[in-house]
mmCIF file of C-alpha atoms in Angstrom:
data_model
loop_
_atom_site.group_PDB
_atom_site.id
_atom_site.type_symbol
_atom_site.label_atom_id
_atom_site.label_comp_id
_atom_site.label_asym_id
_atom_site.label_seq_id
_atom_site.Cartn_x
_atom_site.Cartn_y
_atom_site.Cartn_z
ATOM 1 C CA MET A 94 68.050 -22.306 97.108
ATOM 2 C CA PRO A 95 68.484 -21.193 93.574
ATOM 3 C CA ALA A 96 65.462 -21.434 91.264
ATOM 4 C CA LEU A 97 65.443 -24.335 88.842
ATOM 5 C CA ALA A 98 65.555 -23.505 85.131
ATOM 6 C CA SER A 99 62.481 -24.353 83.071
ATOM 7 C CA HIS A 100 62.959 -27.266 80.684
ATOM 8 C CA ARG A 101 59.887 -26.321 78.517
ATOM 9 C CA LYS A 102 60.581 -24.688 75.202
ATOM 10 C CA PRO A 103 58.755 -21.431 74.579
ATOM 11 C CA ARG A 104 55.769 -21.758 72.158
ATOM 12 C CA ALA A 105 56.269 -20.426 68.691
ATOM 13 C CA ARG A 106 54.284 -17.237 68.083
ATOM 14 C CA THR A 107 52.105 -17.708 65.037
ATOM 15 C CA GLY A 108 50.397 -14.370 65.133
ATOM 16 C CA ILE A 109 50.986 -11.393 62.945
ATOM 17 C CA ALA A 110 54.147 -10.570 64.794
ATOM 18 C CA GLY A 111 55.480 -14.043 64.134
ATOM 19 C CA MET A 112 54.687 -13.782 60.449
ATOM 20 C CA ALA A 113 56.452 -10.501 60.305
ATOM 21 C CA GLY A 114 59.602 -12.303 61.246
ATOM 22 C CA LEU A 115 59.672 -14.151 57.950
ATOM 23 C CA ARG A 116 61.463 -12.474 55.124
ATOM 24 C CA ALA A 117 59.298 -11.348 52.288
ATOM 25 C CA ASN A 118 61.772 -12.679 49.770
ATOM 26 C CA SER A 119 61.862 -16.110 51.365
ATOM 27 C CA PRO A 120 61.713 -18.843 48.668
ATOM 28 C CA ALA A 121 59.002 -20.689 50.563
ATOM 29 C CA VAL A 122 56.840 -17.614 50.841
ATOM 30 C CA GLY A 123 57.280 -16.761 47.163
ATOM 31 C CA PHE A 124 56.293 -20.266 46.045
ATOM 32 C CA THR A 125 53.233 -20.329 48.275
ATOM 33 C CA THR A 126 52.038 -16.942 47.083
ATOM 34 C CA ALA A 127 52.444 -17.892 43.441
ATOM 35 C CA ALA A 128 50.624 -21.170 43.954
ATOM 36 C CA LEU A 129 47.704 -19.483 45.695
ATOM 37 C CA ALA A 130 47.468 -16.900 42.925
ATOM 38 C CA SER A 131 47.429 -19.625 40.273
ATOM 39 C CA VAL A 132 44.720 -21.575 42.033
ATOM 40 C CA THR A 133 42.587 -18.445 42.441
ATOM 41 C CA LEU A 134 42.991 -17.514 38.773
ATOM 42 C CA LEU A 135 42.106 -21.002 37.568
ATOM 43 C CA SER A 136 39.095 -21.129 39.851
ATOM 44 C CA THR A 137 37.840 -17.781 38.582
ATOM 45 C CA GLN A 138 38.272 -18.833 34.944
ATOM 46 C CA SER A 139 36.506 -22.131 35.546
ATOM 47 C CA ALA A 140 33.572 -20.380 37.196
ATOM 48 C CA ASN A 141 33.120 -17.699 34.542
ATOM 49 C CA ALA A 142 33.938 -19.552 31.355
ATOM 50 C CA ALA A 143 30.835 -21.128 29.709
ATOM 51 C CA PRO A 144 31.121 -23.258 26.605
ATOM 52 C CA ALA A 145 30.578 -20.918 23.671
ATOM 53 C CA GLU A 146 27.828 -21.987 21.285
ATOM 54 C CA PRO A 147 29.175 -22.645 17.828
ATOM 55 C CA LYS A 148 28.031 -20.073 15.303
ATOM 56 C CA PRO A 149 25.496 -21.622 12.903
ATOM 57 C CA SER A 150 26.573 -22.088 9.330
ATOM 58 C CA VAL A 151 24.996 -20.057 6.551
ATOM 59 C CA GLU A 152 23.148 -23.183 5.419
ATOM 60 C CA GLU A 153 21.746 -23.675 8.921
ATOM 61 C CA VAL A 154 20.670 -20.032 9.097
ATOM 62 C CA GLN A 155 18.994 -20.332 5.704
ATOM 63 C CA LYS A 156 17.119 -23.449 6.794
ATOM 64 C CA LYS A 157 16.106 -21.830 10.082
ATOM 65 C CA VAL A 158 14.916 -18.609 8.406
ATOM 66 C CA ASP A 159 12.922 -20.559 5.801
ATOM 67 C CA ASP A 160 11.328 -22.564 8.597
ATOM 68 C CA LEU A 161 10.491 -19.400 10.538
ATOM 69 C CA TYR A 162 8.877 -17.852 7.468
ATOM 70 C CA ARG A 163 6.853 -21.019 6.964
ATOM 71 C CA GLN A 164 5.776 -20.944 10.627
ATOM 72 C CA ALA A 165 4.884 -17.287 10.206
ATOM 73 C CA GLY A 166 2.796 -18.284 7.193
ATOM 74 C CA THR A 167 0.944 -20.837 9.311
ATOM 75 C CA ALA A 168 0.420 -18.253 12.043
ATOM 76 C CA THR A 169 -0.837 -15.800 9.402
ATOM 77 C CA GLU A 170 -3.504 -18.265 8.305
ATOM 78 C CA LYS A 171 -4.492 -18.684 11.972
ATOM 79 C CA TYR A 172 -4.743 -14.901 12.167
ATOM 80 C CA ASN A 173 -6.858 -14.799 8.998
ATOM 81 C CA LYS A 174 -9.140 -17.490 10.399
ATOM 82 C CA ALA A 175 -9.508 -15.673 13.716
ATOM 83 C CA LYS A 176 -10.153 -12.343 11.968
ATOM 84 C CA GLU A 177 -12.804 -13.927 9.755
ATOM 85 C CA SER A 178 -14.466 -15.426 12.837
ATOM 86 C CA THR A 179 -14.227 -12.128 14.716
ATOM 87 C CA ASP A 180 -15.829 -10.175 11.865
ATOM 88 C CA GLU A 181 -18.573 -12.788 11.612
ATOM 89 C CA LYS A 182 -19.278 -12.671 15.352
ATOM 90 C CA ARG A 183 -19.280 -8.888 15.348
ATOM 91 C CA ARG A 184 -21.907 -8.795 12.581
ATOM 92 C CA GLU A 185 -23.960 -11.378 14.470
ATOM 93 C CA VAL A 186 -23.762 -9.413 17.728
ATOM 94 C CA ASP A 187 -24.702 -6.141 15.973
ATOM 95 C CA GLN A 188 -27.744 -7.829 14.408
ATOM 96 C CA LEU A 189 -28.805 -9.340 17.734
ATOM 97 C CA LEU A 190 -28.457 -5.995 19.491
ATOM 98 C CA ASP A 191 -30.540 -4.295 16.782
ATOM 99 C CA ASP A 192 -33.210 -6.997 17.090
ATOM 100 C CA ALA A 193 -33.155 -6.705 20.883
ATOM 101 C CA ALA A 194 -33.658 -2.932 20.645
ATOM 102 C CA LYS A 195 -36.645 -3.387 18.319
ATOM 103 C CA ARG A 196 -38.055 -6.069 20.599
ATOM 104 C CA THR A 197 -37.647 -3.736 23.580
ATOM 105 C CA ASP A 198 -39.639 -1.059 21.753
ATOM 106 C CA LYS A 199 -42.455 -3.551 21.158
ATOM 107 C CA LEU A 200 -42.270 -4.642 24.799
ATOM 108 C CA ASN A 201 -42.548 -1.037 25.979
ATOM 109 C CA GLU A 202 -45.521 -0.476 23.674
ATOM 110 C CA SER A 203 -47.285 -3.522 25.110
ATOM 111 C CA ARG A 204 -46.458 -2.323 28.615
ATOM 112 C CA ARG A 205 -47.995 1.108 27.890
ATOM 113 C CA THR A 206 -51.167 -0.499 26.510
ATOM 114 C CA LEU A 207 -51.457 -2.656 29.622
ATOM 115 C CA GLY A 208 -50.970 0.414 31.760
ATOM 116 C CA ASN A 209 -53.810 2.204 29.984
ATOM 117 C CA TYR A 210 -56.125 -0.759 30.550
ATOM 118 C CA ALA A 211 -55.102 -0.981 34.182
ATOM 119 C CA ALA A 212 -55.816 2.728 34.698
ATOM 120 C CA ALA A 213 -59.218 2.439 33.025
ATOM 121 C CA GLN A 214 -60.093 -0.581 35.141
ATOM 122 C CA TYR A 215 -59.080 1.282 38.271
ATOM 123 C CA ARG A 216 -61.296 4.222 37.357
ATOM 124 C CA THR A 217 -64.399 2.059 36.632
ATOM 125 C CA GLY A 218 -63.758 -0.826 38.979
ATOM 126 C CA ALA A 219 -65.874 0.568 41.860
ATOM 127 C CA VAL A 220 -69.082 0.681 39.756
ATOM 128 C CA THR A 221 -71.212 -2.476 40.217
ATOM 129 C CA PRO A 222 -73.331 -3.886 37.353
ATOM 130 C CA THR A 223 -76.543 -2.788 39.224
ATOM 131 C CA ALA A 224 -75.239 0.751 39.675
ATOM 132 C CA ALA A 225 -74.147 0.830 36.036
ATOM 133 C CA LEU A 226 -77.693 -0.200 34.986
ATOM 134 C CA LEU A 227 -79.253 2.471 37.211
ATOM 135 C CA LEU A 228 -76.857 5.154 35.967
ATOM 136 C CA ALA A 229 -77.228 4.255 32.318
ATOM 137 C CA ASP A 230 -79.331 6.503 30.087
ATOM 138 C CA SER A 231 -81.387 3.485 29.112
ATOM 139 C CA PRO A 232 -81.332 -0.332 29.426
ATOM 140 C CA GLN A 233 -80.128 -0.476 25.825
ATOM 141 C CA ALA A 234 -77.213 1.833 26.657
ATOM 142 C CA TYR A 235 -76.319 -0.436 29.609
ATOM 143 C CA PHE A 236 -76.257 -3.549 27.425
ATOM 144 C CA ASP A 237 -74.224 -1.722 24.760
ATOM 145 C CA GLN A 238 -71.670 -0.676 27.400
ATOM 146 C CA THR A 239 -71.516 -4.202 28.865
ATOM 147 C CA GLN A 240 -70.897 -5.697 25.424
ATOM 148 C CA LEU A 241 -68.138 -3.117 24.830
ATOM 149 C CA MET A 242 -66.504 -3.989 28.143
ATOM 150 C CA ASP A 243 -66.604 -7.685 27.256
ATOM 151 C CA ARG A 244 -64.853 -6.931 23.979
ATOM 152 C CA MET A 245 -62.302 -4.802 25.847
ATOM 153 C CA THR A 246 -61.659 -7.720 28.188
ATOM 154 C CA ASP A 247 -60.882 -9.911 25.193
ATOM 155 C CA ARG A 248 -58.566 -7.223 23.859
ATOM 156 C CA GLN A 249 -56.913 -6.966 27.267
ATOM 157 C CA ARG A 250 -56.254 -10.680 27.282
ATOM 158 C CA THR A 251 -54.753 -10.375 23.799
ATOM 159 C CA VAL A 252 -52.542 -7.506 24.959
ATOM 160 C CA ILE A 253 -51.403 -9.465 28.009
ATOM 161 C CA ASP A 254 -50.572 -12.483 25.857
ATOM 162 C CA ASP A 255 -48.658 -10.265 23.444
ATOM 163 C CA TYR A 256 -46.782 -8.663 26.329
ATOM 164 C CA GLU A 257 -45.733 -12.059 27.694
ATOM 165 C CA THR A 258 -44.622 -13.138 24.222
ATOM 166 C CA GLN A 259 -42.601 -9.973 23.697
ATOM 167 C CA ARG A 260 -41.017 -10.243 27.150
ATOM 168 C CA ALA A 261 -39.956 -13.883 26.614
ATOM 169 C CA ALA A 262 -38.565 -13.073 23.157
ATOM 170 C CA ALA A 263 -36.639 -10.081 24.515
ATOM 171 C CA ALA A 264 -35.135 -12.211 27.288
ATOM 172 C CA LYS A 265 -34.113 -14.859 24.755
ATOM 173 C CA GLN A 266 -32.480 -12.291 22.486
ATOM 174 C CA ARG A 267 -30.601 -10.746 25.400
ATOM 175 C CA ALA A 268 -29.270 -14.201 26.307
ATOM 176 C CA GLU A 269 -28.230 -14.858 22.698
ATOM 177 C CA ALA A 270 -26.523 -11.470 22.502
ATOM 178 C CA THR A 271 -24.630 -12.163 25.739
ATOM 179 C CA LYS A 272 -23.480 -15.558 24.440
ATOM 180 C CA SER A 273 -22.393 -14.043 21.132
ATOM 181 C CA LEU A 274 -20.487 -11.303 22.939
ATOM 182 C CA GLU A 275 -18.605 -13.957 24.918
ATOM 183 C CA SER A 276 -17.832 -15.787 21.673
ATOM 184 C CA LEU A 277 -16.680 -12.508 20.127
ATOM 185 C CA THR A 278 -14.333 -11.954 23.060
ATOM 186 C CA ASP A 279 -12.836 -15.425 22.541
ATOM 187 C CA SER A 280 -12.356 -14.716 18.824
ATOM 188 C CA GLN A 281 -10.670 -11.405 19.587
ATOM 189 C CA GLN A 282 -8.316 -13.144 22.015
ATOM 190 C CA ALA A 283 -7.425 -15.742 19.364
ATOM 191 C CA LEU A 284 -6.811 -12.877 16.934
ATOM 192 C CA ARG A 285 -4.394 -11.170 19.329
ATOM 193 C CA THR A 286 -2.592 -14.447 20.051
ATOM 194 C CA SER A 287 -2.129 -15.215 16.334
ATOM 195 C CA LYS A 288 -0.882 -11.680 15.706
ATOM 196 C CA ARG A 289 1.744 -11.985 18.448
ATOM 197 C CA GLU A 290 2.812 -15.371 17.078
ATOM 198 C CA VAL A 291 3.325 -13.980 13.575
ATOM 199 C CA GLN A 292 5.297 -11.009 14.888
ATOM 200 C CA ALA A 293 7.495 -13.240 17.062
ATOM 201 C CA LYS A 294 8.419 -15.554 14.163
ATOM 202 C CA LEU A 295 9.223 -12.651 11.846
ATOM 203 C CA SER A 296 11.245 -10.908 14.539
ATOM 204 C CA GLU A 297 13.319 -14.034 15.127
ATOM 205 C CA ALA A 298 13.960 -14.413 11.389
ATOM 206 C CA ARG A 299 15.065 -10.761 11.093
ATOM 207 C CA SER A 300 17.345 -11.192 14.106
ATOM 208 C CA LEU A 301 19.087 -14.195 12.548
ATOM 209 C CA LEU A 302 19.608 -12.387 9.245
ATOM 210 C CA SER A 303 20.915 -9.236 10.947
ATOM 211 C CA LYS A 304 23.759 -11.179 12.575
ATOM 212 C CA LEU A 305 25.205 -12.345 9.250
ATOM 213 C CA THR A 306 28.371 -10.748 7.939
ATOM 214 C CA ALA A 307 28.509 -9.324 4.411
ATOM 215 C CA GLU A 308 30.304 -12.446 3.268
ATOM 216 C CA GLU A 309 27.698 -14.698 4.861
ATOM 217 C CA LYS A 310 24.877 -12.701 3.297
ATOM 218 C CA ALA A 311 26.514 -13.160 -0.084
ATOM 219 C CA ARG A 312 26.742 -16.895 0.541
ATOM 220 C CA LEU A 313 23.082 -16.946 1.587
ATOM 221 C CA ALA A 314 22.109 -15.161 -1.637
ATOM 222 C CA ALA A 315 24.103 -17.737 -3.611
ATOM 223 C CA ILE A 316 22.263 -20.599 -1.872
ATOM 224 C CA GLU A 317 18.961 -18.913 -2.694
ATOM 225 C CA ARG A 318 19.951 -18.605 -6.352
ATOM 226 C CA GLU A 319 20.871 -22.289 -6.453
ATOM 227 C CA LYS A 320 17.479 -23.167 -5.016
ATOM 228 C CA GLU A 321 15.699 -20.951 -7.535
ATOM 229 C CA GLU A 322 17.706 -22.438 -10.390
ATOM 230 C CA ALA A 323 16.802 -25.995 -9.403
ATOM 231 C CA ALA A 324 13.119 -25.003 -9.229
ATOM 232 C CA ARG A 325 13.378 -23.242 -12.591
ATOM 233 C CA ARG A 326 14.784 -26.359 -14.278
ATOM 234 C CA LYS A 327 11.871 -28.410 -12.974
ATOM 235 C CA ALA A 328 9.442 -25.799 -14.264
ATOM 236 C CA GLU A 329 11.092 -25.889 -17.683
ATOM 237 C CA ALA A 330 10.725 -29.658 -17.778
ATOM 238 C CA LYS A 331 7.025 -29.329 -16.954
ATOM 239 C CA ALA A 332 6.648 -26.638 -19.622
ATOM 240 C CA LYS A 333 8.041 -29.061 -22.206
ATOM 241 C CA GLU A 334 5.618 -31.762 -21.037
ATOM 242 C CA GLU A 335 2.686 -29.365 -21.336
ATOM 243 C CA ALA A 336 3.812 -28.246 -24.801
ATOM 244 C CA GLN A 337 4.067 -31.871 -25.899
ATOM 245 C CA ALA A 338 0.623 -32.611 -24.469
ATOM 246 C CA ARG A 339 -0.858 -29.687 -26.397
ATOM 247 C CA ALA A 340 0.842 -30.825 -29.587
ATOM 248 C CA ASP A 341 -0.463 -34.380 -29.109
ATOM 249 C CA ALA A 342 -3.985 -33.077 -28.472
ATOM 250 C CA GLU A 343 -3.852 -30.946 -31.613
ATOM 251 C CA ALA A 344 -2.570 -33.874 -33.684
ATOM 252 C CA GLU A 345 -5.387 -36.056 -32.330
ATOM 253 C CA ARG A 346 -7.937 -33.383 -33.188
ATOM 254 C CA LYS A 347 -6.674 -33.157 -36.774
ATOM 255 C CA ARG A 348 -6.659 -36.944 -37.094
ATOM 256 C CA GLN A 349 -10.281 -37.113 -35.990
ATOM 257 C CA GLU A 350 -11.231 -34.388 -38.464
ATOM 258 C CA GLN A 351 -9.616 -36.331 -41.291
ATOM 259 C CA GLU A 352 -11.307 -39.578 -40.295
ATOM 260 C CA GLN A 353 -14.733 -37.966 -39.855
ATOM 261 C CA PRO A 354 -14.964 -35.065 -42.309
ATOM 262 C CA GLY A 355 -18.089 -32.959 -42.241
ATOM 263 C CA THR A 356 -19.362 -34.279 -38.897
ATOM 264 C CA GLY A 357 -19.181 -30.839 -37.323
ATOM 265 C CA THR A 358 -17.459 -32.127 -34.220
ATOM 266 C CA GLY A 359 -14.741 -29.509 -34.571
ATOM 267 C CA ALA A 360 -12.411 -29.275 -31.598
ATOM 268 C CA GLY A 361 -14.726 -31.207 -29.301
ATOM 269 C CA THR A 362 -13.743 -34.618 -28.011
ATOM 270 C CA GLY A 363 -17.260 -35.955 -27.691
ATOM 271 C CA THR A 364 -16.940 -36.090 -23.901
ATOM 272 C CA GLY A 365 -18.084 -32.560 -23.182
ATOM 273 C CA SER A 366 -14.762 -31.720 -21.545
ATOM 274 C CA GLY A 367 -13.973 -29.217 -24.306
ATOM 275 C CA THR A 368 -16.986 -27.110 -23.307
ATOM 276 C CA VAL A 369 -16.140 -27.334 -19.607
ATOM 277 C CA ASP A 370 -12.530 -26.342 -20.283
ATOM 278 C CA SER A 371 -13.594 -23.345 -22.342
ATOM 279 C CA ARG A 372 -15.862 -22.083 -19.547
ATOM 280 C CA TYR A 373 -13.115 -22.575 -17.001
ATOM 281 C CA ALA A 374 -10.543 -20.979 -19.300
ATOM 282 C CA ALA A 375 -12.703 -17.849 -19.596
ATOM 283 C CA LYS A 376 -12.750 -17.480 -15.803
ATOM 284 C CA ALA A 377 -9.062 -18.344 -15.540
ATOM 285 C CA ASP A 378 -8.214 -15.564 -18.006
ATOM 286 C CA LYS A 379 -9.840 -13.042 -15.654
ATOM 287 C CA VAL A 380 -8.016 -14.558 -12.679
ATOM 288 C CA LEU A 381 -4.633 -14.353 -14.385
ATOM 289 C CA SER A 382 -5.294 -10.842 -15.696
ATOM 290 C CA PHE A 383 -6.026 -9.672 -12.166
ATOM 291 C CA ALA A 384 -3.048 -11.528 -10.687
ATOM 292 C CA ARG A 385 -0.636 -10.075 -13.246
ATOM 293 C CA SER A 386 -1.877 -6.568 -12.458
ATOM 294 C CA GLN A 387 -0.807 -7.129 -8.833
ATOM 295 C CA LEU A 388 2.802 -8.042 -9.667
ATOM 296 C CA GLY A 389 5.263 -5.987 -7.652
ATOM 297 C CA LYS A 390 2.890 -5.230 -4.773
ATOM 298 C CA PRO A 391 4.296 -6.082 -1.329
ATOM 299 C CA TYR A 392 3.479 -9.106 0.768
ATOM 300 C CA VAL A 393 1.866 -8.049 4.053
ATOM 301 C CA TRP A 394 0.541 -10.710 6.376
ATOM 302 C CA GLY A 395 -3.224 -10.492 6.865
ATOM 303 C CA ALA A 396 -3.669 -8.201 3.822
ATOM 304 C CA THR A 397 -6.349 -8.714 1.162
ATOM 305 C CA GLY A 398 -5.569 -5.807 -1.163
ATOM 306 C CA PRO A 399 -5.710 -3.622 -3.022
ATOM 307 C CA SER A 400 -2.233 -2.256 -2.186
ATOM 308 C CA SER A 401 -0.774 -5.398 -0.560
ATOM 309 C CA TYR A 402 -1.591 -9.080 -0.056
ATOM 310 C CA ASP A 403 -0.737 -12.229 1.786
ATOM 311 C CA CYS A 404 -0.839 -15.484 -0.179
ATOM 312 C CA SER A 405 -4.482 -16.451 0.387
ATOM 313 C CA GLY A 406 -5.598 -12.822 0.204
ATOM 314 C CA LEU A 407 -4.221 -12.655 -3.348
ATOM 315 C CA THR A 408 -5.875 -15.882 -4.510
ATOM 316 C CA GLN A 409 -9.188 -14.840 -2.963
ATOM 317 C CA ALA A 410 -9.095 -11.422 -4.670
ATOM 318 C CA ALA A 411 -8.037 -12.898 -8.035
ATOM 319 C CA TRP A 412 -10.874 -15.412 -8.155
ATOM 320 C CA LYS A 413 -13.348 -12.785 -6.943
ATOM 321 C CA ALA A 414 -12.445 -10.835 -10.097
ATOM 322 C CA ALA A 415 -13.771 -13.845 -12.038
ATOM 323 C CA GLY A 416 -17.008 -13.911 -10.029
ATOM 324 C CA VAL A 417 -16.036 -16.759 -7.702
ATOM 325 C CA ASP A 418 -16.039 -16.240 -3.924
ATOM 326 C CA LEU A 419 -13.300 -18.201 -2.169
ATOM 327 C CA PRO A 420 -12.930 -18.590 1.608
ATOM 328 C CA ARG A 421 -10.281 -16.513 3.349
ATOM 329 C CA THR A 422 -7.708 -19.096 4.458
ATOM 330 C CA THR A 423 -5.585 -21.666 2.623
ATOM 331 C CA TRP A 424 -7.102 -24.358 4.848
ATOM 332 C CA ASP A 425 -10.575 -23.560 3.532
ATOM 333 C CA GLN A 426 -9.573 -22.733 -0.046
ATOM 334 C CA VAL A 427 -8.042 -26.190 -0.495
ATOM 335 C CA LYS A 428 -11.505 -27.694 0.131
ATOM 336 C CA VAL A 429 -13.148 -25.744 -2.699
ATOM 337 C CA GLY A 430 -13.677 -27.140 -6.190
ATOM 338 C CA THR A 431 -12.009 -30.248 -7.604
ATOM 339 C CA ARG A 432 -8.667 -31.717 -6.653
ATOM 340 C CA VAL A 433 -6.235 -32.074 -9.570
ATOM 341 C CA ALA A 434 -2.857 -33.743 -9.930
ATOM 342 C CA THR A 435 0.218 -31.624 -10.599
ATOM 343 C CA LYS A 436 0.562 -33.143 -14.060
ATOM 344 C CA ASP A 437 -2.996 -32.028 -14.924
ATOM 345 C CA LEU A 438 -2.702 -28.414 -13.798
ATOM 346 C CA LEU A 439 -4.389 -25.704 -15.874
ATOM 347 C CA PRO A 440 -3.865 -21.933 -15.656
ATOM 348 C CA GLY A 441 -6.002 -20.549 -12.841
ATOM 349 C CA ASP A 442 -5.700 -23.625 -10.623
ATOM 350 C CA LEU A 443 -4.571 -23.093 -7.049
ATOM 351 C CA VAL A 444 -1.398 -24.849 -5.901
ATOM 352 C CA PHE A 445 -0.908 -25.393 -2.160
ATOM 353 C CA PHE A 446 2.387 -25.954 -0.364
ATOM 354 C CA TYR A 447 3.815 -27.614 2.747
ATOM 355 C CA ASP A 448 2.215 -30.333 4.825
ATOM 356 C CA ASP A 449 0.337 -27.766 6.908
ATOM 357 C CA ILE A 450 -1.089 -26.102 3.758
ATOM 358 C CA SER A 451 0.274 -22.733 4.839
ATOM 359 C CA HIS A 452 0.918 -21.270 1.369
ATOM 360 C CA VAL A 453 -0.898 -21.008 -1.973
ATOM 361 C CA GLY A 454 -0.233 -19.653 -5.463
ATOM 362 C CA ILE A 455 -2.108 -19.272 -8.765
ATOM 363 C CA TYR A 456 -0.881 -21.553 -11.549
ATOM 364 C CA ILE A 457 -0.155 -19.685 -14.796
ATOM 365 C CA GLY A 458 1.175 -22.571 -16.900
ATOM 366 C CA ASP A 459 4.632 -23.865 -17.833
ATOM 367 C CA GLY A 460 5.339 -24.941 -14.264
ATOM 368 C CA LYS A 461 5.034 -21.409 -12.855
ATOM 369 C CA MET A 462 2.698 -19.493 -10.583
ATOM 370 C CA ILE A 463 1.940 -15.989 -9.351
ATOM 371 C CA HIS A 464 1.989 -15.712 -5.568
ATOM 372 C CA ALA A 465 2.621 -13.402 -2.634
ATOM 373 C CA PRO A 466 5.735 -15.144 -1.239
ATOM 374 C CA LYS A 467 6.708 -13.888 2.228
ATOM 375 C CA PRO A 468 7.478 -10.745 4.263
ATOM 376 C CA GLY A 469 10.005 -8.528 2.531
ATOM 377 C CA ALA A 470 9.081 -9.856 -0.933
ATOM 378 C CA ASN A 471 6.643 -8.672 -3.592
ATOM 379 C CA VAL A 472 3.975 -10.492 -5.594
ATOM 380 C CA ARG A 473 5.887 -12.297 -8.336
ATOM 381 C CA GLU A 474 6.054 -15.170 -10.784
ATOM 382 C CA GLU A 475 7.938 -18.230 -9.599
ATOM 383 C CA SER A 476 8.363 -21.941 -10.213
ATOM 384 C CA ILE A 477 5.819 -24.080 -8.382
ATOM 385 C CA TYR A 478 8.743 -26.340 -7.460
ATOM 386 C CA TYR A 479 10.332 -23.675 -5.259
ATOM 387 C CA MET A 480 8.442 -25.141 -2.285
ATOM 388 C CA PRO A 481 7.171 -28.654 -1.530
ATOM 389 C CA ILE A 482 3.761 -29.085 -3.173
ATOM 390 C CA TYR A 483 0.894 -30.306 -1.002
ATOM 391 C CA GLY A 484 -1.776 -30.481 -3.717
ATOM 392 C CA SER A 485 -3.873 -28.455 -6.132
ATOM 393 C CA VAL A 486 -7.537 -27.585 -6.753
ATOM 394 C CA ARG A 487 -9.618 -26.233 -9.618
ATOM 395 C CA PRO A 488 -11.941 -23.735 -7.877
ATOM 396 C CA ALA A 489 -14.690 -23.548 -10.525
#
């Protein structure tokens, strides 16, 4: 019987051999390949492409740099404060260590004296009073020796008391020195932290400025000039006000002289303020003379002269030239003397800036000051309206 033919269709071969049967230039294959390539390309672009940050405008860079310099100024005052505290603690620790060394010498001296008494007692301790009487040259000699020993016992008690006192004092001084050393370590850590903070702010500001093109730097310089010009106009207005005030005061003085001839009141107002102003003016002259001699010297954060200054270092040095000792930082200098309004400023007064009181300058009259501005700049004269004014003081 002949074999029956199979009615099942053979399965399509989908392996590599089957794929080989398709023509490479088949329209279907070409479309599929192109579509896969497009999808892969789009996927890769979507994965790698991040939204680019818009480049800041020159105005934004200027605002950011100014803010960084202000923050650096604040950090500089923190550094100055920490350095002042560190120097103070170091002097205190050195004094305590010197005192402890002297106290140890006294303690050792007391210990040696006690040792001598102990040795003497050991040598004579085996002799009884009866034996001492029998061995004495005479009864009188025995009584003399007994009286001497009684006095030595009193001296021994005094030495023991002194030893205990010296030992307790030495222990106390060692404890104080240890505590001060710990405090000194904390101050040194604060000093290092403030230093790093200043350096970080200045580095960020330099980085922003270095990325500007020549055209952008020119635009930044133009913005700076506009700012300076606006501050200069305000200073000129204040100069006119001060000139008018002086003229009014002189006219009032002459009027009083005419109304009261021969009274000998002269330029005084009868309130005593003329005398006070003259004393202050004499000191202010020395302050301004010193400040003007520093013009052109570079700003260096943490510097107190004589070759460079930060803002509070300059004001401290200038007033020291007039015999007045100011604290180191702006935060402490603003607490010295008498507060004065901007309209009442006199040459020599200190003008403070920003809400955090991170900058200070010396008023020279006509709406201007001498100050150490910021890193990269030199000590110079400038309008007090260049920065937002916090307040002013008359140090003496």
